[in-house]
mmCIF file of C-alpha atoms in Angstrom:
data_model
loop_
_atom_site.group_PDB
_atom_site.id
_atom_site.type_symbol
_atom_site.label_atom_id
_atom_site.label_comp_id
_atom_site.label_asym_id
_atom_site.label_seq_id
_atom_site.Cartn_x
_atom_site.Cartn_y
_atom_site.Cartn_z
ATOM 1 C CA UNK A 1 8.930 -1.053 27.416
ATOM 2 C CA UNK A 2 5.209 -2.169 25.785
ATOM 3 C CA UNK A 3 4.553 -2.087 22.166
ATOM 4 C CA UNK A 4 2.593 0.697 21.142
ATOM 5 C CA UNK A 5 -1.025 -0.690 20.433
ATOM 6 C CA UNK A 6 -2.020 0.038 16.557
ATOM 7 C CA UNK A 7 -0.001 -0.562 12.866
ATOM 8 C CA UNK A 8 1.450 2.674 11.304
ATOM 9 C CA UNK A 9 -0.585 4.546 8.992
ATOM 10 C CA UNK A 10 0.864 5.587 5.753
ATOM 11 C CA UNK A 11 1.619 8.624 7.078
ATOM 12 C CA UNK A 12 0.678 10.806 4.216
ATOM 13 C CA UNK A 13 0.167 14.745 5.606
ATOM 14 C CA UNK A 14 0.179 18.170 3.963
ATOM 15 C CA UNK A 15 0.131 21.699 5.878
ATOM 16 C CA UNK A 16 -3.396 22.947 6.431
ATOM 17 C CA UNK A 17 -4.740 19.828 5.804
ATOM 18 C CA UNK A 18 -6.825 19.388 9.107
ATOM 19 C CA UNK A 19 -7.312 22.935 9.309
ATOM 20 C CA UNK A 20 -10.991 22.183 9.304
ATOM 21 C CA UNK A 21 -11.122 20.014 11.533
ATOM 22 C CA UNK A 22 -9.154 22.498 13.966
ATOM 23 C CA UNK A 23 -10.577 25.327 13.688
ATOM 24 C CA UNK A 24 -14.590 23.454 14.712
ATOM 25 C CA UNK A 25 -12.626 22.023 18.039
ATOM 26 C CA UNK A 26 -11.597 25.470 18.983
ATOM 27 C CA UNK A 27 -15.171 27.030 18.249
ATOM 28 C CA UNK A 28 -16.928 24.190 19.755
ATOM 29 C CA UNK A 29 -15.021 22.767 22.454
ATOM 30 C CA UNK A 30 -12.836 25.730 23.748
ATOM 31 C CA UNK A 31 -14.987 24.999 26.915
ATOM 32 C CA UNK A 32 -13.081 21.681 27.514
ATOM 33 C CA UNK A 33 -9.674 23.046 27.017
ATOM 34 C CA UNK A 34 -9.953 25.583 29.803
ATOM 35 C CA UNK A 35 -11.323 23.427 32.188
ATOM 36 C CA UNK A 36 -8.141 21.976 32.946
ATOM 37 C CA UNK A 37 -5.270 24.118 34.913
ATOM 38 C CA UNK A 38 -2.939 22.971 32.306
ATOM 39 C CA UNK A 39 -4.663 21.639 29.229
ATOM 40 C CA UNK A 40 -3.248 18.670 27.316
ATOM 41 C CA UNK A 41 -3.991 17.954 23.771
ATOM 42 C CA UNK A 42 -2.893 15.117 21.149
ATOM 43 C CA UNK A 43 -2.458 14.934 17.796
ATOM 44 C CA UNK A 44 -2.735 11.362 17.718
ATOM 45 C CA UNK A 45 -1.180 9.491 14.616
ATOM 46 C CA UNK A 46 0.131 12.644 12.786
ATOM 47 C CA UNK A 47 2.473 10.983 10.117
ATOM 48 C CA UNK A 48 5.378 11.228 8.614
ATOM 49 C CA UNK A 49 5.735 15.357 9.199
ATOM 50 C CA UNK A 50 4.892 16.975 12.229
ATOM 51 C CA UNK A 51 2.857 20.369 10.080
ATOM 52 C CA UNK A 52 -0.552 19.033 11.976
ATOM 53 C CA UNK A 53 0.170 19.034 15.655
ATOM 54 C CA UNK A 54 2.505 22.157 14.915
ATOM 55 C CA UNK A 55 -0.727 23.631 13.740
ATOM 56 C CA UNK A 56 -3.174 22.374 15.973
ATOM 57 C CA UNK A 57 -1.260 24.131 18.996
ATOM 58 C CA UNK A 58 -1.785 27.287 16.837
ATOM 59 C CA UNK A 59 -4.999 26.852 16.828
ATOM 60 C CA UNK A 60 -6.066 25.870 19.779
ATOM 61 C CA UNK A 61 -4.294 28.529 21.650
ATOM 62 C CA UNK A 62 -6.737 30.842 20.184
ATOM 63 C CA UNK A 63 -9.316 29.194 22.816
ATOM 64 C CA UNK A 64 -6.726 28.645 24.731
ATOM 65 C CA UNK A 65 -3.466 30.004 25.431
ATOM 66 C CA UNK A 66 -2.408 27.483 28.097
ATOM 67 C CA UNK A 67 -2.961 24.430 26.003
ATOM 68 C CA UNK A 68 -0.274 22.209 25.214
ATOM 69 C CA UNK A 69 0.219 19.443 22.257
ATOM 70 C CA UNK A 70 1.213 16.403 22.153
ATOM 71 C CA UNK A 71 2.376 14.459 18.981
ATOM 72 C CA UNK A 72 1.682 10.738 18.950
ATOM 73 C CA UNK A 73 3.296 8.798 16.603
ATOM 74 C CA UNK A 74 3.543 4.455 16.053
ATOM 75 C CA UNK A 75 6.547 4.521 14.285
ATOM 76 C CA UNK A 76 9.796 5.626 15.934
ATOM 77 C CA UNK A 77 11.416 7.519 13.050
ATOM 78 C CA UNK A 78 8.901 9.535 12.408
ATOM 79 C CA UNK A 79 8.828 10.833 16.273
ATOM 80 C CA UNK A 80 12.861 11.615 15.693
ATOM 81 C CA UNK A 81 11.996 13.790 12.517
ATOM 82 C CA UNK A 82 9.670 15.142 14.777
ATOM 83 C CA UNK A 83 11.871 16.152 17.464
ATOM 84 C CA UNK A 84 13.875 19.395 16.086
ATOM 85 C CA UNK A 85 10.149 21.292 16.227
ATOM 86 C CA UNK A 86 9.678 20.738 19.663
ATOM 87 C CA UNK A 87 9.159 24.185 21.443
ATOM 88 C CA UNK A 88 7.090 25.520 24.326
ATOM 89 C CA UNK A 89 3.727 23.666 24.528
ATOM 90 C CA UNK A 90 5.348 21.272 21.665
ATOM 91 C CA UNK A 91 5.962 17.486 22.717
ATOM 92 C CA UNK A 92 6.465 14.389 20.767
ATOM 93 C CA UNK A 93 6.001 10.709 21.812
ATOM 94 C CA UNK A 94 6.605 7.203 20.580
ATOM 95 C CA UNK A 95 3.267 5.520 20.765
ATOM 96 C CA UNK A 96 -0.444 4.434 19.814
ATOM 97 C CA UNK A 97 -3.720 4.040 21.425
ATOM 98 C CA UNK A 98 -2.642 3.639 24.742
ATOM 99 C CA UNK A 99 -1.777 7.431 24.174
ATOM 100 C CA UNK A 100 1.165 7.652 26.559
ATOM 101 C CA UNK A 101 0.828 11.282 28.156
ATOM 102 C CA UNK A 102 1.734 12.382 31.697
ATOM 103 C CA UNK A 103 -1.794 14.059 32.159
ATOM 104 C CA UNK A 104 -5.106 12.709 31.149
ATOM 105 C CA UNK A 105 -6.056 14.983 27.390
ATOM 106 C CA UNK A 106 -8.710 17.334 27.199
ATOM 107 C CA UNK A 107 -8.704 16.681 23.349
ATOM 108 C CA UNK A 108 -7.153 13.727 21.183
ATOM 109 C CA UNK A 109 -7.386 14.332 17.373
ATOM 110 C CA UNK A 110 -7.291 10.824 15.469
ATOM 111 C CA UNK A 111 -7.791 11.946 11.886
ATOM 112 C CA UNK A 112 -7.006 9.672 8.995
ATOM 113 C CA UNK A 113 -5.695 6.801 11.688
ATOM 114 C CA UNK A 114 -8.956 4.534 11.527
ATOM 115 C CA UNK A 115 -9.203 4.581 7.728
ATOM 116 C CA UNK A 116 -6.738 1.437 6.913
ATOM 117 C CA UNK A 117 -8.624 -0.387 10.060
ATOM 118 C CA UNK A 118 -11.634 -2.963 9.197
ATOM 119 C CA UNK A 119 -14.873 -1.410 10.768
ATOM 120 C CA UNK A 120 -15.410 -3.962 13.558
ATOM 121 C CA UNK A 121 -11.967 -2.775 15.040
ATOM 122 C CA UNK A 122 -13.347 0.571 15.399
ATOM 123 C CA UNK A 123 -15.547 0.339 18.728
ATOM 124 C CA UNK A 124 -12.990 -1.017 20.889
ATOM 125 C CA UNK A 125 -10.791 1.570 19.425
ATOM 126 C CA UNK A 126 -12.672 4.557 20.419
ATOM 127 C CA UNK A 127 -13.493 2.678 23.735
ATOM 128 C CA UNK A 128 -9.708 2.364 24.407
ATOM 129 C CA UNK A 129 -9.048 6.174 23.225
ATOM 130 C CA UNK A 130 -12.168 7.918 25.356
ATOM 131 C CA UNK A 131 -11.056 6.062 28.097
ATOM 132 C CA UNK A 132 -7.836 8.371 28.473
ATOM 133 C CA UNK A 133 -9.341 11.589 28.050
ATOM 134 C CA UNK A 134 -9.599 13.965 30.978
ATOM 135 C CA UNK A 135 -13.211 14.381 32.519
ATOM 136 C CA UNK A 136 -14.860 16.625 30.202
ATOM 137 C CA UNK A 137 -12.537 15.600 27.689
ATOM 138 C CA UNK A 138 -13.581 14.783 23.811
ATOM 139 C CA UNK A 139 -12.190 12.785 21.114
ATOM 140 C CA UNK A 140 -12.717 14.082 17.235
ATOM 141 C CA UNK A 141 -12.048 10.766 15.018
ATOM 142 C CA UNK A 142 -12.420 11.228 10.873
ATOM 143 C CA UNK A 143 -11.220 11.685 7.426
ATOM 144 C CA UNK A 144 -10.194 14.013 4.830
ATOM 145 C CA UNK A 145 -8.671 14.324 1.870
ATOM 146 C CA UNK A 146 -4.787 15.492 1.085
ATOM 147 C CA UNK A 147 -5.848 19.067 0.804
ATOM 148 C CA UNK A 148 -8.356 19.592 3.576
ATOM 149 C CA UNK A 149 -11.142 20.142 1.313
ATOM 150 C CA UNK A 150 -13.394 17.713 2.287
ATOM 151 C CA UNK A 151 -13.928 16.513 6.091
ATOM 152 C CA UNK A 152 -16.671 13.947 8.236
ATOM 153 C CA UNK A 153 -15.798 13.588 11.611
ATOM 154 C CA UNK A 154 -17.398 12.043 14.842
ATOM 155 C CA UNK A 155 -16.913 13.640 17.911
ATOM 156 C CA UNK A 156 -17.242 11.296 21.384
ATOM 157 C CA UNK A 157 -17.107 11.447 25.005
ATOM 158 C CA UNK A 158 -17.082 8.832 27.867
ATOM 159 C CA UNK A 159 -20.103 7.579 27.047
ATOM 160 C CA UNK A 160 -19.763 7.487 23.448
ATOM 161 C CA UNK A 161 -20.469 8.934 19.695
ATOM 162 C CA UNK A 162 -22.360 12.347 20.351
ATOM 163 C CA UNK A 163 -22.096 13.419 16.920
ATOM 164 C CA UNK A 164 -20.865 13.198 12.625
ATOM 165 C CA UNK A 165 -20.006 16.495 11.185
ATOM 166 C CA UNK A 166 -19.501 17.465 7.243
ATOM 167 C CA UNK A 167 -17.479 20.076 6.119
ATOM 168 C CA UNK A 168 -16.345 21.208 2.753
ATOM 169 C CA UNK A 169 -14.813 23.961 0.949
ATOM 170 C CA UNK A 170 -18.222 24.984 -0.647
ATOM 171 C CA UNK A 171 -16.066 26.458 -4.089
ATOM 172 C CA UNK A 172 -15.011 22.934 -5.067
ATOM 173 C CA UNK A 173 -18.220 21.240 -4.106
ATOM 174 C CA UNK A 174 -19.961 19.814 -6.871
ATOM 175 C CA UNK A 175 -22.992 18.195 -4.275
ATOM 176 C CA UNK A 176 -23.096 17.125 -0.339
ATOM 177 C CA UNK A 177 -23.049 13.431 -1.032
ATOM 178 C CA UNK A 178 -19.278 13.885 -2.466
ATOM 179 C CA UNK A 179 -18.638 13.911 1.126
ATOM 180 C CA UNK A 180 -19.253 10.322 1.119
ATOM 181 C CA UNK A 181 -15.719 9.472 -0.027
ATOM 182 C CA UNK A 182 -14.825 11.155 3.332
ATOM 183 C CA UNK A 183 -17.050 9.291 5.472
ATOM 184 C CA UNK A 184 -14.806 7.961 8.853
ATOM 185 C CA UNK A 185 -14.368 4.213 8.955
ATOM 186 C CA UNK A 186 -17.526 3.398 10.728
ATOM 187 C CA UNK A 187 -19.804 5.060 8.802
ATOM 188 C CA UNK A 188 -17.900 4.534 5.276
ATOM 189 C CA UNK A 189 -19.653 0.849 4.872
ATOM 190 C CA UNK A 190 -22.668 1.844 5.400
ATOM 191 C CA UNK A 191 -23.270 4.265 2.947
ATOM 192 C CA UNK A 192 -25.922 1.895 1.132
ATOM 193 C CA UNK A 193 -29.951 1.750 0.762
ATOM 194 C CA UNK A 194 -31.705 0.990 4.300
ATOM 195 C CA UNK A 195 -28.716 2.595 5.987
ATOM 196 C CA UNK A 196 -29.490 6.522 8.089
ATOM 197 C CA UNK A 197 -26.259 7.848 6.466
ATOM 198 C CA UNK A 198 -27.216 6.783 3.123
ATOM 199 C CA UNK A 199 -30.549 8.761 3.595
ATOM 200 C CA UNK A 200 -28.963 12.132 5.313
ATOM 201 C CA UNK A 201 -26.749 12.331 1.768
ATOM 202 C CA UNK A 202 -29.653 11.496 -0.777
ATOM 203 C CA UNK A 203 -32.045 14.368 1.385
ATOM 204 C CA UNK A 204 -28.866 16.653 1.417
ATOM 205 C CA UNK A 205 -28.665 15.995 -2.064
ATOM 206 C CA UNK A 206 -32.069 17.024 -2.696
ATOM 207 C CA UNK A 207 -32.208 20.034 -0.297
ATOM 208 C CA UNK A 208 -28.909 20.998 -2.356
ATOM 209 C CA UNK A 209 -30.882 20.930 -5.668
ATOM 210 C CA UNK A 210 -33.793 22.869 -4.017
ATOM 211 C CA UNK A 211 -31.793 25.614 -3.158
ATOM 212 C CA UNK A 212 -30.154 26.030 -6.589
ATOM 213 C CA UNK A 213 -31.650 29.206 -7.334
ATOM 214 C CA UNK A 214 -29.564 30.650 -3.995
ATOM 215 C CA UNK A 215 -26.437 29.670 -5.916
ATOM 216 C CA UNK A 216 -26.674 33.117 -7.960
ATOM 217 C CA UNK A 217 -25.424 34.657 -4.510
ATOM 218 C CA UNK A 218 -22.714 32.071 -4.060
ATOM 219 C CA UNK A 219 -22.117 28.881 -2.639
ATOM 220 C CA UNK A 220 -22.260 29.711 0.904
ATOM 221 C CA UNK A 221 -25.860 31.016 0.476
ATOM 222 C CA UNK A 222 -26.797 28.340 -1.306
ATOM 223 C CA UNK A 223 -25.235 25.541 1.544
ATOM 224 C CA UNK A 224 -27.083 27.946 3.872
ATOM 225 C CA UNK A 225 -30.318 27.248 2.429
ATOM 226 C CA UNK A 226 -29.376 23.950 2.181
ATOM 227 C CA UNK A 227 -29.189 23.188 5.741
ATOM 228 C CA UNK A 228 -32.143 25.260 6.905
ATOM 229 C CA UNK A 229 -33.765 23.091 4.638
ATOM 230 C CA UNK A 230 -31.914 19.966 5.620
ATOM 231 C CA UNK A 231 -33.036 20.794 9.770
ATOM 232 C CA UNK A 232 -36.313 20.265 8.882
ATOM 233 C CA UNK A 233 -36.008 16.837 8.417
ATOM 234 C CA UNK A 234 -32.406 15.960 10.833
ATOM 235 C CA UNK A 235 -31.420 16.600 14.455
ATOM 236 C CA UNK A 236 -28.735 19.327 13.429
ATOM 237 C CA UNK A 237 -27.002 21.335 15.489
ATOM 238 C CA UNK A 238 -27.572 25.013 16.021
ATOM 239 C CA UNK A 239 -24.272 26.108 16.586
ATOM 240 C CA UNK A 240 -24.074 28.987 13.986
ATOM 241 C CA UNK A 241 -21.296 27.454 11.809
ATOM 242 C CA UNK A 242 -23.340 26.594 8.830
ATOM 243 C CA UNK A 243 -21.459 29.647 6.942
ATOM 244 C CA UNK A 244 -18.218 28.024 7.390
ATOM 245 C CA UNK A 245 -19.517 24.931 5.264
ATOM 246 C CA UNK A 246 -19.989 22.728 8.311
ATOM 247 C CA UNK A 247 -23.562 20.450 9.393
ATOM 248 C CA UNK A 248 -23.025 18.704 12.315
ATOM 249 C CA UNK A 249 -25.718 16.132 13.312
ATOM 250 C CA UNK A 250 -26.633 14.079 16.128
ATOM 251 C CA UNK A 251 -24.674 10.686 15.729
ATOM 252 C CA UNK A 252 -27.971 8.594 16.818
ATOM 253 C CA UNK A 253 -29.516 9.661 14.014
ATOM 254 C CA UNK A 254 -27.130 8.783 11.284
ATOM 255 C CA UNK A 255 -25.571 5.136 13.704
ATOM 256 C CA UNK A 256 -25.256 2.360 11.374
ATOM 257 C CA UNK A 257 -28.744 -0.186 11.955
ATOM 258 C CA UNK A 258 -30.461 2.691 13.442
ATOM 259 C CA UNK A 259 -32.854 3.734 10.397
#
């Protein structure tokens, strides 16, 4: 049998952390999950308790109610602790980013995997991963913290990063750029003068400070504001979930040398 290709993470999960995360890929890619007759996802990397892909089935049933999960996980024990919460739709697998699965994925979910790798090793990783998916398919790579408060994520296709998305639970936010902390392994380095990312935070900064009289009617009108403010100047997307404290923007504007 080959060795699974990647190290072990930590392995560090809480329930609800990724619900975030889940809940955009149902919204915005429910399309690609009921293209397939039988559509596979994967939780790839989910740590040392199985609570993500548990909930990421959940979720994506709501888009989908044939979709199955499967868990990916490097280390061995962790797949046997996974085991007992197998069910219907439910697998779990020993393995890495060769992503062993009997059918190609219509969805694999790599969050908080890339973080402990050094930035150069992240190309040929999402190469390796988009590679598997099944036509159509997407891959949704990022970060957050332990409580799911604070998200960036890229999503990618065959032919690469399409886009970054921030999201945040608006009550705890103090300003956008805390997202920065957040900010998936190939962006994280490049938060510095001269670099796009580093000028999307400092003009969501100042949209954020612009629209402080809005935050009288809350922090969601406020981040509202924000964003209409912030598409003035950024290829954002239109896809109606600014109220859920999401922005999702086109990754060639914020790709590291572009600015």
């Amino acid at each position: 049998m080959n060795r699974p290709v990647g190290t072990a993470t930590r392995g560090t999960t809480n329930p609800n952390r990724l619900r975030r995360m889940d809940r955009w890929i149902a919204a915005t890619h429910g399309a690609a999950l009921r293209r397939g007759e039988r559509p596979v996802a994967v939780d790839l990397g989910y740590g040392a308790a199985p609570w993500t892909a548990v909930e990421l089935l959940q979720r994506l049933r709501t888009a989908d109610p044939r979709c199955e999960v499967v868990g990916i996980e490097i280390d061995p024990v962790r797949v046997a602790a996974a085991k007992p919460y197998e069910r219907e739709g439910l697998t779990f697998r020993h393995g890495g980013f060769e992503v062993p699965s009997d059918r190609p994925p219509a969805l694999i979910r790599a969050a908080n995997v890339l973080r402990q790798y050094d930035e150069g090793e992240v190309a040929a990783v999402w190469t390796r991963l988009c590679a598997r998916l099944a036509p159509g398919g997407v891959l949704v790579e990022g970060t957050c913290d332990e409580i799911g408060r604070r998200h960036v994520w890229v999503a990618l296709g065959p032919e690469g990063p399409r886009t970054v998305t921030f999201a945040a639970r608006l009550a705890s936010l103090e300003r956008p750029s805390d997202l920065a902390e957040r900010l998936p392994k190939a962006l994280i380095h490049r938060n510095v003068p001269g670099e796009p990312v580093h000028a999307f935070l400092r003009d969501f900064d100042r949209a954020w400070a612009a629209a402080a009289p809005y935050a009288s009617l809350g922090a969601r009108q406020r981040w509202v504001r924000t964003v209409a403010e912030l598409a003035a100047d950024w290829p954002l997307s239109k896809d109606r979930r600014w109220r859920q404290g999401e922005v999702t923007v086109n990754w060639t504007a914020l790709a590291p040398g572009s600015g």
